[in-house]
Coordinates of C-alpha atoms and ligand atoms in Angstrom, one line a residue:
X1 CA 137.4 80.3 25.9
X2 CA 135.5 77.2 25.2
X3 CA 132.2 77.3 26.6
X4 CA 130.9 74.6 29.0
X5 CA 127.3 73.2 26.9
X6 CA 125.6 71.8 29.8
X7 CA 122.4 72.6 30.7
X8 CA 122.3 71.7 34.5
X9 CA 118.6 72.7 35.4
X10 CA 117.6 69.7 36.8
X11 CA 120.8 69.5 38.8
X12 CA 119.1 69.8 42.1
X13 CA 117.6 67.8 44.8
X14 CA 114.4 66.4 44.0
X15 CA 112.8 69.1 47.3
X16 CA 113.2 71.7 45.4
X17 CA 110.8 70.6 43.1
X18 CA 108.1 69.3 45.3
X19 CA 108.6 72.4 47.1
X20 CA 108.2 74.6 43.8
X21 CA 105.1 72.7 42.5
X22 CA 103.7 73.3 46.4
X23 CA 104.5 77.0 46.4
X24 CA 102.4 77.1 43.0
X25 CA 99.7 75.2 43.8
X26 CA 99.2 77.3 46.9
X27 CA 99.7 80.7 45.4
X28 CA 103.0 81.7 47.3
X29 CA 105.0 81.1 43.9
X30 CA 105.9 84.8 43.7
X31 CA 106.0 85.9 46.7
X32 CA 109.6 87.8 47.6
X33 CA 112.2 85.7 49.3
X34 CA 115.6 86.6 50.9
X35 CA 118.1 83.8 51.4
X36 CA 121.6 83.8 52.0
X37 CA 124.6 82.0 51.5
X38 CA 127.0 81.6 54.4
X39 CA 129.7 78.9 55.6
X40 CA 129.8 78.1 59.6
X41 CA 133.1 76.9 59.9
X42 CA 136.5 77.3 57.9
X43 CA 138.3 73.9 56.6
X44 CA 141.7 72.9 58.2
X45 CA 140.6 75.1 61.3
X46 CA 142.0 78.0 59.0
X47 CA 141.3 81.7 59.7
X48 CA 139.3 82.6 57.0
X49 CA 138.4 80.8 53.6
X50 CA 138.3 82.1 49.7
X51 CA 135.1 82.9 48.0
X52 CA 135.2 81.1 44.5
X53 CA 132.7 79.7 42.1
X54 CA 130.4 83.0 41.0
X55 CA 131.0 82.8 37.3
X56 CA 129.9 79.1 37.3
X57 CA 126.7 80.6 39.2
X58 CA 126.1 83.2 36.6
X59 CA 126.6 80.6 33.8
X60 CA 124.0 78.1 35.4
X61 CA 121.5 81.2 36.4
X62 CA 121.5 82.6 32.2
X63 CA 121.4 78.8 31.3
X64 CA 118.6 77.8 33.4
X65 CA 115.6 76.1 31.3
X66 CA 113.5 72.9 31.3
X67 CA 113.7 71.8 27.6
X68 CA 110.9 69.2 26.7
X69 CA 113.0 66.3 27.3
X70 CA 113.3 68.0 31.0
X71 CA 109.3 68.7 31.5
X72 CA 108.5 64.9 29.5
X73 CA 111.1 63.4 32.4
X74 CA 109.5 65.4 35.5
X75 CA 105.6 64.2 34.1
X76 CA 107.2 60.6 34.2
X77 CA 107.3 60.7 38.2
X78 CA 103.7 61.5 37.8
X79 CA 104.2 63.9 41.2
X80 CA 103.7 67.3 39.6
X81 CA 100.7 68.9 37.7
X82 CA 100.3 69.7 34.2
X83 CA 99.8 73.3 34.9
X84 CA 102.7 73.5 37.0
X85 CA 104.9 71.3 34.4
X86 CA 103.7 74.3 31.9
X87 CA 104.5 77.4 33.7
X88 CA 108.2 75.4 33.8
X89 CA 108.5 75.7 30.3
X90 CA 108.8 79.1 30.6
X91 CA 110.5 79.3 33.8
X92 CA 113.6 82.1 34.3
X93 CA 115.2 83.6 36.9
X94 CA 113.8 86.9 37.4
X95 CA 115.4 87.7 40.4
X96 CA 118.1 89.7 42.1
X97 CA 121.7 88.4 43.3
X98 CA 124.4 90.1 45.3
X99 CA 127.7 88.4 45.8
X100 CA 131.2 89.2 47.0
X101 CA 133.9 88.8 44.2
X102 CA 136.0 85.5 43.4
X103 CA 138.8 85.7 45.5
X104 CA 137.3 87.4 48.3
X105 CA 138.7 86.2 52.0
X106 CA 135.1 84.8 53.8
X107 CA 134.6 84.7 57.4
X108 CA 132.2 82.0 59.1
X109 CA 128.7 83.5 59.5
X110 CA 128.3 86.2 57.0
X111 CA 126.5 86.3 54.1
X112 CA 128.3 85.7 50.7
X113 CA 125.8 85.6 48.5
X114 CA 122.3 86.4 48.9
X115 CA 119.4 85.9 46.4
X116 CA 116.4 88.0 46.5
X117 CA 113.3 86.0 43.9
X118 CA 109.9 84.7 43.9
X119 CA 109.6 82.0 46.5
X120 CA 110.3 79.3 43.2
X121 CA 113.1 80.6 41.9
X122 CA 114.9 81.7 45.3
X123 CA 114.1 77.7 46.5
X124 CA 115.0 76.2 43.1
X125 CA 118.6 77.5 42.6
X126 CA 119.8 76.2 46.0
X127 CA 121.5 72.9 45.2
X128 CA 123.3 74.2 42.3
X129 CA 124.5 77.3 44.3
X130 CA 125.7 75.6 47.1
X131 CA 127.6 72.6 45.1
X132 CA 129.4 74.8 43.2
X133 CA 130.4 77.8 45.6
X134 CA 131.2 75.0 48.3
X135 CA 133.2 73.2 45.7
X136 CA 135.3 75.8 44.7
X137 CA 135.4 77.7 47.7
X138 CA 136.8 74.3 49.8
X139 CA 139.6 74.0 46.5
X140 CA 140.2 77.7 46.7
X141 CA 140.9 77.9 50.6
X142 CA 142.7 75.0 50.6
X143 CA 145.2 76.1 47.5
X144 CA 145.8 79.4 49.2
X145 CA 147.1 77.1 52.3
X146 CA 149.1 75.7 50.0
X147 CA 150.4 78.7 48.1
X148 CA 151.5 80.7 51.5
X149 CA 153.3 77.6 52.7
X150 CA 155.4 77.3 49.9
X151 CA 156.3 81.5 50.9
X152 CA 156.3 82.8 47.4
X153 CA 157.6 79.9 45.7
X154 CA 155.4 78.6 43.1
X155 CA 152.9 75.8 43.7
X156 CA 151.5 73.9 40.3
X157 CA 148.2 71.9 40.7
X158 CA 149.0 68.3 40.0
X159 CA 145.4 66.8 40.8
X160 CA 143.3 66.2 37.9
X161 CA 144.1 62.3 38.0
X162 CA 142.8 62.2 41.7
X163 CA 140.6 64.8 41.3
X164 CA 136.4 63.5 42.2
X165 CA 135.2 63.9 38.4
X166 CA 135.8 65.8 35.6
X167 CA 134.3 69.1 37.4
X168 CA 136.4 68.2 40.5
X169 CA 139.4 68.4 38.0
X170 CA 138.6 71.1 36.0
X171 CA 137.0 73.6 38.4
X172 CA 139.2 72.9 41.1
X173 CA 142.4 73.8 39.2
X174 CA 140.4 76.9 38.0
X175 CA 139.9 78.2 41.7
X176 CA 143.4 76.5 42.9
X177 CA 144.5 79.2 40.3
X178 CA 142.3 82.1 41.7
X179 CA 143.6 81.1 45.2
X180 CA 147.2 81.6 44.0
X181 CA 148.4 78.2 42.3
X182 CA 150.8 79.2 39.7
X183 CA 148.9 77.0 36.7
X184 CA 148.0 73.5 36.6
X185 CA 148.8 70.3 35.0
X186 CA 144.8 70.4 33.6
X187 CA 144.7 71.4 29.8
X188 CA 140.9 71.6 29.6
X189 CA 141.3 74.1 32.7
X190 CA 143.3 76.2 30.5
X191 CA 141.2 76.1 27.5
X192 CA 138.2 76.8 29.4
X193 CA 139.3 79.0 32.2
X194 CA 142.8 80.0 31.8
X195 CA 144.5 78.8 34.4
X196 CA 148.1 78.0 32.6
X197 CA 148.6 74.7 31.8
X198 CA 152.2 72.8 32.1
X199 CA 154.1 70.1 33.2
X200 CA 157.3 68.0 33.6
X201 CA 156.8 64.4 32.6
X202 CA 156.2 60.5 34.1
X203 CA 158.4 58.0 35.2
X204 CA 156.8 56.2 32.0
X205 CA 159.0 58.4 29.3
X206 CA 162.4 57.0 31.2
X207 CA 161.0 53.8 31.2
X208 CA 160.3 53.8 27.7
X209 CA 164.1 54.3 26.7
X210 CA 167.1 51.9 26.8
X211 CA 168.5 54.2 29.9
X212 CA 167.9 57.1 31.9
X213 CA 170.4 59.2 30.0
X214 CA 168.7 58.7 26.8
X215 CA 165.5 59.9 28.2
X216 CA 166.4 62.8 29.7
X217 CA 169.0 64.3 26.2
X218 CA 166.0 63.2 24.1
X219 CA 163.6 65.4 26.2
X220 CA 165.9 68.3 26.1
X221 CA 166.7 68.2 22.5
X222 CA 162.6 68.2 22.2
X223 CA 161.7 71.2 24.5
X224 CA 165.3 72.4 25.4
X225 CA 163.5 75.4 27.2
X226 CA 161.1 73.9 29.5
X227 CA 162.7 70.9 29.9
X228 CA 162.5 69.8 33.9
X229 CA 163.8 65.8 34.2
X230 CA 162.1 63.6 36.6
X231 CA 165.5 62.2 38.4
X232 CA 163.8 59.5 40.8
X233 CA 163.2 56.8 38.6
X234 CA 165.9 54.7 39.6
X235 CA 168.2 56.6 41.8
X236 CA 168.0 60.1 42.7
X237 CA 171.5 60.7 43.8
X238 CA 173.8 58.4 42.0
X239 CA 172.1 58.0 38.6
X240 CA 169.4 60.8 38.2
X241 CA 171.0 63.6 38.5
X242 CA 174.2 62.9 37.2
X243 CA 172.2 61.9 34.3
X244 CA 169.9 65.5 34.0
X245 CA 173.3 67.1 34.8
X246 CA 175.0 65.5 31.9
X247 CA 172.0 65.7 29.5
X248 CA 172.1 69.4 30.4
X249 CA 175.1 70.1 29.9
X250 CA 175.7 68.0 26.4
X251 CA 172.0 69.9 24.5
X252 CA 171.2 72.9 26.8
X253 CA 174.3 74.8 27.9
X254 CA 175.1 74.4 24.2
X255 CA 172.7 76.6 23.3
X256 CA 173.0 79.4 25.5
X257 CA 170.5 77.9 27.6
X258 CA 170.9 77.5 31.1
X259 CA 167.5 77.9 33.3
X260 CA 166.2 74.1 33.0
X261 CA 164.9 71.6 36.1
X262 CA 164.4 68.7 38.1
X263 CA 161.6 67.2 40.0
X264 CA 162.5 65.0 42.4
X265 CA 158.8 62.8 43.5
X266 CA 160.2 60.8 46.3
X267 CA 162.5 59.7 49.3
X268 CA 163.3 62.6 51.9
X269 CA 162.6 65.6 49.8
X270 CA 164.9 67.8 52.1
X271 CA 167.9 65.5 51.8
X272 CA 167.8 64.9 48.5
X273 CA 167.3 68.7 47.0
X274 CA 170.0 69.6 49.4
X275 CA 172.3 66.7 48.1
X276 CA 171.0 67.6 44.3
X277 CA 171.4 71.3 45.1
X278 CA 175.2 70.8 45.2
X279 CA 175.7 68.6 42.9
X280 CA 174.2 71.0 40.3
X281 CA 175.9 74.3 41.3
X282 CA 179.3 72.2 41.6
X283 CA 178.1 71.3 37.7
X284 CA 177.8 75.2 37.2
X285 CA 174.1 74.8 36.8
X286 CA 173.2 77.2 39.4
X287 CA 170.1 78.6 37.6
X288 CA 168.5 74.9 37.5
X289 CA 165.8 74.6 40.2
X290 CA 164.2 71.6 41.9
X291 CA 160.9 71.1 41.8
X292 CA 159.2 68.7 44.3
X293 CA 156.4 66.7 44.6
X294 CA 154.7 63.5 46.1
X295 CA 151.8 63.9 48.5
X296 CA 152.4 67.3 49.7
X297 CA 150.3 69.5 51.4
X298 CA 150.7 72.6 53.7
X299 CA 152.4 70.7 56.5
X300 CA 154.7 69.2 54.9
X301 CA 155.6 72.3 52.3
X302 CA 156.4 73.9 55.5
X303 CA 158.2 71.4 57.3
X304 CA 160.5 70.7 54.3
X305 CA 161.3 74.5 54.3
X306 CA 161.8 74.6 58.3
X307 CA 164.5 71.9 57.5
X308 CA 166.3 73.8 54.7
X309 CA 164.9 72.0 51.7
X310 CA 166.4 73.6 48.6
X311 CA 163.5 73.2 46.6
X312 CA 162.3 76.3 44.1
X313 CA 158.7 75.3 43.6
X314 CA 156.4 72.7 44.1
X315 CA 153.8 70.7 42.3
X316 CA 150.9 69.4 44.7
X317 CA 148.1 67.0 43.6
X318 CA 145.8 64.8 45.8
X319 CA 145.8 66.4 49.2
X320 CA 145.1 69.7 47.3
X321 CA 142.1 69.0 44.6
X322 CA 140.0 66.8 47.2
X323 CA 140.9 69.1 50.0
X324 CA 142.2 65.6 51.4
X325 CA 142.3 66.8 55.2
X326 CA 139.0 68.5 55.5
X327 CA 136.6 67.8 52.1
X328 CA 133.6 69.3 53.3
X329 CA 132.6 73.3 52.8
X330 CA 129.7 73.5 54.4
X331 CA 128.1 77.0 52.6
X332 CA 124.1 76.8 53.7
X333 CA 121.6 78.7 52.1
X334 CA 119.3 79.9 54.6
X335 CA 115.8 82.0 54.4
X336 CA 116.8 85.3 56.0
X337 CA 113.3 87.1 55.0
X338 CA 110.0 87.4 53.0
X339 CA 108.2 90.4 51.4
X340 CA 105.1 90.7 52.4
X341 CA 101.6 92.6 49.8
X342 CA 102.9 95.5 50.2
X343 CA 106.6 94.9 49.8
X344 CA 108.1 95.3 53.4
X345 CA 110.7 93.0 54.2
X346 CA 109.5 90.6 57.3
X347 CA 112.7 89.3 58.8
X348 CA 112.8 85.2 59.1
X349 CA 115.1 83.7 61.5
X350 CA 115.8 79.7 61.9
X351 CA 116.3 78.8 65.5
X352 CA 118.6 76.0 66.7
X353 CA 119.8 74.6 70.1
X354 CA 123.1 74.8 68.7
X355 CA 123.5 78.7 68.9
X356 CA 125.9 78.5 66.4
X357 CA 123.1 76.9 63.8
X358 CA 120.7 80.5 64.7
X359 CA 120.8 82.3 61.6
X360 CA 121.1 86.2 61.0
X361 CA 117.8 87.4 60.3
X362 CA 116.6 89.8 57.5
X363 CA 117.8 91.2 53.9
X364 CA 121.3 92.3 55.2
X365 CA 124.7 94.0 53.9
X366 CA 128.2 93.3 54.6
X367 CA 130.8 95.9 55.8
X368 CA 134.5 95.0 55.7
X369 CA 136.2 98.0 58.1
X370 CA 140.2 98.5 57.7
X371 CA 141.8 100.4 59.8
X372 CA 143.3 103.5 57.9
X373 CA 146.7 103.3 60.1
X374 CA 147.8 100.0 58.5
X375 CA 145.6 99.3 55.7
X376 CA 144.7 96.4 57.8
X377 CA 141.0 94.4 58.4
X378 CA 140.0 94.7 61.9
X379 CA 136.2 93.4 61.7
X380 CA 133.4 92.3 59.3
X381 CA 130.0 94.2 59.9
X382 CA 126.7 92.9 59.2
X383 CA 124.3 95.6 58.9
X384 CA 120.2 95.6 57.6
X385 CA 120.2 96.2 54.2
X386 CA 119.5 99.8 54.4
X387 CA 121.9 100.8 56.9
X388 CA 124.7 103.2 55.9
X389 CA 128.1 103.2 57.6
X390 CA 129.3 107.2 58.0
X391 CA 133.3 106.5 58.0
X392 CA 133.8 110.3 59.6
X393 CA 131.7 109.4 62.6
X394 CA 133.0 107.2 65.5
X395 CA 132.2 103.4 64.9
X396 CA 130.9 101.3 67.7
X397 CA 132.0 97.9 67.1
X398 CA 130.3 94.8 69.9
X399 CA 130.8 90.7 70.3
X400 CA 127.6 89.9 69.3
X401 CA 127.9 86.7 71.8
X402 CA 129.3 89.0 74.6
X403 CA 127.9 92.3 74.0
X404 CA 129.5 94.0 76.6
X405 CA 133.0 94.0 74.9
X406 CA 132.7 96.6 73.0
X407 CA 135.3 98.8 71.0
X408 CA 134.7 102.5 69.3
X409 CA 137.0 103.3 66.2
X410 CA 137.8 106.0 64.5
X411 CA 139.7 106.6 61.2
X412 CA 138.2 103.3 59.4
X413 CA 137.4 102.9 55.9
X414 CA 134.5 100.6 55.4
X415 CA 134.2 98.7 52.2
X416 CA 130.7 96.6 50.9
X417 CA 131.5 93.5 50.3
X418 CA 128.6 92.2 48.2
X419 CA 127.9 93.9 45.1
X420 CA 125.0 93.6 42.3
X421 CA 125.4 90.4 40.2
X422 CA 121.9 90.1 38.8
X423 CA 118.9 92.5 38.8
X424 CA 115.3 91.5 38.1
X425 CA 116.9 88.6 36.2
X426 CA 119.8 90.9 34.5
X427 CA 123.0 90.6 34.6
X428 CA 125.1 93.5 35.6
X429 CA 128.6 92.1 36.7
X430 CA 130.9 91.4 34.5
X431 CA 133.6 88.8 35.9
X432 CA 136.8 89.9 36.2
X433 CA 139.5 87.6 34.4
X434 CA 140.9 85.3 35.9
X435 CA 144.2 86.7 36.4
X436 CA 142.7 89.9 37.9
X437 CA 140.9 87.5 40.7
X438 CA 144.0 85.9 41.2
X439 CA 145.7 89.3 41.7
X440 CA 142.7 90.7 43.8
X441 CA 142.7 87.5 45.9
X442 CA 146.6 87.7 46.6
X443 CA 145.9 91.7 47.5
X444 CA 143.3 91.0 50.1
X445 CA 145.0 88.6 52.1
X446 CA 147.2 91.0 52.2
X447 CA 145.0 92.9 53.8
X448 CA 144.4 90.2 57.0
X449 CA 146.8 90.4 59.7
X450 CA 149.3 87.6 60.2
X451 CA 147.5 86.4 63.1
X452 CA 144.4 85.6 61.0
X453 CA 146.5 83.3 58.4
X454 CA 147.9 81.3 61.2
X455 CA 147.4 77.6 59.9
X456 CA 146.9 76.3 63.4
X457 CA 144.7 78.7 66.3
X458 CA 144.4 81.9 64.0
X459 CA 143.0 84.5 65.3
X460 CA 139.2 84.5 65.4
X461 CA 138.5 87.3 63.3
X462 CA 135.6 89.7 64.2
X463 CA 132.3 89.3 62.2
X464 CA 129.9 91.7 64.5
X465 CA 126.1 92.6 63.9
X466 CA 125.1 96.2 63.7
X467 CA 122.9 97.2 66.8
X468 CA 119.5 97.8 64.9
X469 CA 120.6 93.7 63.4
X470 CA 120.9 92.7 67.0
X471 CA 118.1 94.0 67.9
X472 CA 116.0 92.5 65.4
X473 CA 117.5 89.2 65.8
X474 CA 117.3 89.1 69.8
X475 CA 113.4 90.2 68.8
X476 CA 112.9 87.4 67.0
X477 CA 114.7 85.3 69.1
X478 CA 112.4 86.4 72.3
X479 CA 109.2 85.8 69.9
X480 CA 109.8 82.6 69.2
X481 CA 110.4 81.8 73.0
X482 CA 114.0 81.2 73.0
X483 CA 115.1 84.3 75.3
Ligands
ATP501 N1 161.9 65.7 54.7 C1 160.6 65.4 54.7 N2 159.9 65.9 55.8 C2 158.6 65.6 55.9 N3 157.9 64.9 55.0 C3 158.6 64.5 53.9 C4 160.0 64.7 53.7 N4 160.3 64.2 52.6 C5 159.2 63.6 52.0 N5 158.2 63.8 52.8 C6 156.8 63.3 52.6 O1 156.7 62.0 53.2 C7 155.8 61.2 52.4 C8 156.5 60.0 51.9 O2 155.6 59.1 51.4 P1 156.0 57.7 50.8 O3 156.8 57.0 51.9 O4 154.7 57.1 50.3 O5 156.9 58.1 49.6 P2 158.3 57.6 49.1 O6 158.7 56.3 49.8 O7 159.1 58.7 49.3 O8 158.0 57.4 47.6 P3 157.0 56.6 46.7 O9 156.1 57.7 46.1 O10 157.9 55.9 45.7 O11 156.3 55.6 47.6 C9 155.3 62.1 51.3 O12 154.0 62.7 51.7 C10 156.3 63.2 51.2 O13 155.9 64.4 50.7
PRP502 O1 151.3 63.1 44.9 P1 150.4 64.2 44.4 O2 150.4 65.4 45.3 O3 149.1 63.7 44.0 O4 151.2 64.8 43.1 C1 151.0 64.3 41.8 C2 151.6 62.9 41.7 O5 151.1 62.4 40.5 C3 152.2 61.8 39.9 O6 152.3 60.5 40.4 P2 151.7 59.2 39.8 O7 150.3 59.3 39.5 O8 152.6 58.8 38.6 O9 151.9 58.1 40.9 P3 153.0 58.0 42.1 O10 152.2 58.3 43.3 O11 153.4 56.5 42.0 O12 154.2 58.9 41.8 C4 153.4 62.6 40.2 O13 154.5 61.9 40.0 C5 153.1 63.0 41.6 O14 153.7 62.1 42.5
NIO503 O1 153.6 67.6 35.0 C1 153.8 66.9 35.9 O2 154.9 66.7 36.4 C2 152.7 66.1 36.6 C3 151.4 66.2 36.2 C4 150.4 65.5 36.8 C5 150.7 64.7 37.9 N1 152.0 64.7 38.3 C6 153.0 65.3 37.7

């Protein structure tokens, strides 16, 4: 895989700089911090969201280094001191990171990442963190939208033209293809990443020949088995696919070959692949599907299959790599706790007036409990970090708003959800390909009930606090005068 050469150290906001050069000119530069990375809200007012972007964390974390060029630009701003701009030269993350897997389903309000560093490093990493898990987390979610619209037909990412940047491009059709894309239009994303790269063609190529006819045999005689004919460049029904049809028949069947394609890219997509559907199995070419595309997204996808569209796969651009509808992920990274001398963990907590802004104190773990009967989730479980779940004892599950509804199960199976990335600056994960996170993603939404992938009102899945959390949160909270 090609490797991506950038060095994006000083990728962040300027704070984290000011802060780092404060924490070491007031001695708190190694003192042990907890933060976490959590998302408050899921895009499209979805269920649940995807966890993507890890292996672009790890990449930046083992890459991270101010070169001279760096330390010579940060003494130009004439802000920092020259000790400070030295210890940078030899600056590395020394730290530990736990985070869930790519393709993980993420619920508002737990942790899905948490770094635990000296106070510089913790604070330093947070802009580059958040950009890229929120980036590829929002592309992710919204792909999987997408992908269980279209109900198991394939959905290719289109966007790159649209897409905000190269990154926007490239990483989005990475975790579009995590989050269950079939491959992408993007050949750099498949060079670098993997995600399979093909296509059909433009309306340019039939404009380019003397007629539509032309175009299309000329195309088939050059890739006679992937060979899928853009039929809308003049007019679908009474030229375009009689055209592909003839074309088809005259340099495929021929040959023995008879899966080929259309893609129709406007007009009423229902209509016409019904109208086209007929016209090809009348033509014998039963096993040549329709492709469609032009400014889909998940509403219309489904729509167009509520009203019988015969269409065998789609290809979906803009709405999907700028997560048109709702381009915002907001992941935070929030201080959840600080080591004190002699290395016990004081829990932090950031109070709001918006309750839903309070963070979840302390250095915490995640429990994902599935109900043995079904195989089902029933209920995320955020417990302190030393907390053990006993899966033969009775489980006493509680709303942490309204404490009194409470629930006990029984024959559970509780699985961690965030696992050892880095230790004391090591890494000890090794990422998963990308088609195993595709496949793992695809298995854990299986996993969710129906009512939790509901596009519109899911169900509001459970993320509960352990007691001995709430405890220590409502503590806190009564410290700091709130309660
Ligand atoms: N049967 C349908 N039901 C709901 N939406 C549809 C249906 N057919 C097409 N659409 C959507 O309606 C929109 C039509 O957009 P628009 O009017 O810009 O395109 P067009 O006129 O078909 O073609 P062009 O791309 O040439 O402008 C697209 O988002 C398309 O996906
Ligand atoms: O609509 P999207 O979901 O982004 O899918 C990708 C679009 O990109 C291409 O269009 P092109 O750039 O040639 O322009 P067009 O909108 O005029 O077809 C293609 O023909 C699709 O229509
Ligand atoms: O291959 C295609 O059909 C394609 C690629 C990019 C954008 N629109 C269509």
């Amino acid at each position: 895989m090609k490797k991506n050469p950038m060095n994006y150290t000083l990728l962040c906001d300027f704070y984290e700089l000011t802060m780092a050069n404060g924490y070491f000119q007031t001695g708190m530069s190694s003192q042990i911090c907890y933060f976490d990375v959590f998302f408050r809200t899921v895009p499209d007012g979805g269920g649940f969201a995807i966890a993507a972007g890890l292996e672009q964390v790890i990449e930046y974390i083992e890459n991270l280094r101010f070169d001279e060029e760096d330390i010579a630009f940060l003494r130009s701003k004439n802000t920092f001191r020259e000790d400070f701009l030295s210890y940078l030269r030899d600056f590395r993350f020394t730290g530990d990171i736990w985070a869930v897997p790519e393709g993980t389903p993420i619920f508002p309000g737990e942790p899905f990442m948490t770094v635990r560093a000296p106070a510089i490093e913790a604070q330093f990493i947070e802009t580059y963190l958040l950009l890229t898990l929120n980036h590829q987390s929002l592309i992710a979610t919204k792909a999987n939208r997408i992908v269980r619209a279209a109900g198991g037909r394939p959905v290719s990412e289109f966007g790159s033209r649209r897409a905000q940047g190269s990154d926007g491009a490239v990483l989005g059709a990475r975790a579009a293809y995590i989050a269950g894309c079939a491959g992408t239009a993007c050949t750099l994303a498949d060079q670098m990443y993997g995600s399979p790269a093909g296509g059909t063609m433009a309306h340019s190529w039939i404009q380019m020949f003397p007629d539509e006819y032309t175009a299309f045999k000329t195309y088939c005689q050059l890739y006679p088995h992937s060979a899928t004919l853009l039929v809308d460049t003049y007019n679908v029904l009474k030229s375009g696919v009689p055209n592909a049809i003839r074309a088809f028949k005259e340099v495929l069947l021929p040959q023995g070959i008879t899966k080929c394609a259309i893609r129709l890219d406007s007009g009423d997509l229902t209509y016409l692949s019904r109208k086209a559907r007929k016209m090809l199995d009348a033509a014998g070419l039963t096993e040549c599907s329709i492709v469609a595309s032009n400014s889909l997204d998940e509403y219309i996808i489904r729509d167009l299959l509520l009203q019988g569209a015969k269409i065998d796969s789609f290809g979906v651009g803009e709405r999907l790599i700028t997560s048109k509808s709702e381009p915002v992920f907001g992941g935070v990274y929030k201080l959840a706790a600080v080591e004190d001398q002699a290395g016990n963990i004081i829990p932090k907590i950031k109070i709001s007036e918006n309750p839903s802004k309070i963070t979840n104190p302390h250095f915490k773990k995640v429990y994902r409990i599935f109900e043995n009967e079904t195989g089902k989730a029933m209920a995320d479980l955020i417990c302190v970090h030393d907390e053990v779940i006993d899966p033969t004892q009775p489980l006493e599950l509680f709303d942490p708003e309204a404490t009194w509804k409470r629930k006990t199960v029984t024959d559970f199976t509780a699985v961690e959800l965030l696992v050892p990335i880095f230790q004391e600056g090591r890494l000890v994960y090794q990422s998963p390909s990308i088609t195993e996170m595709r496949a793992y993603c695809a298995a854990q939404i299986d996993l969710q009930w129906d009512e939790v992938k509901r596009f519109e009102n899911p169900h509001n899945y459970y993320v509960d606090l352990s007691q001995k959390l709430w405890d220590i949160k409502h503590e806190l909270l009564k410290e700091a005068g709130h309660i």
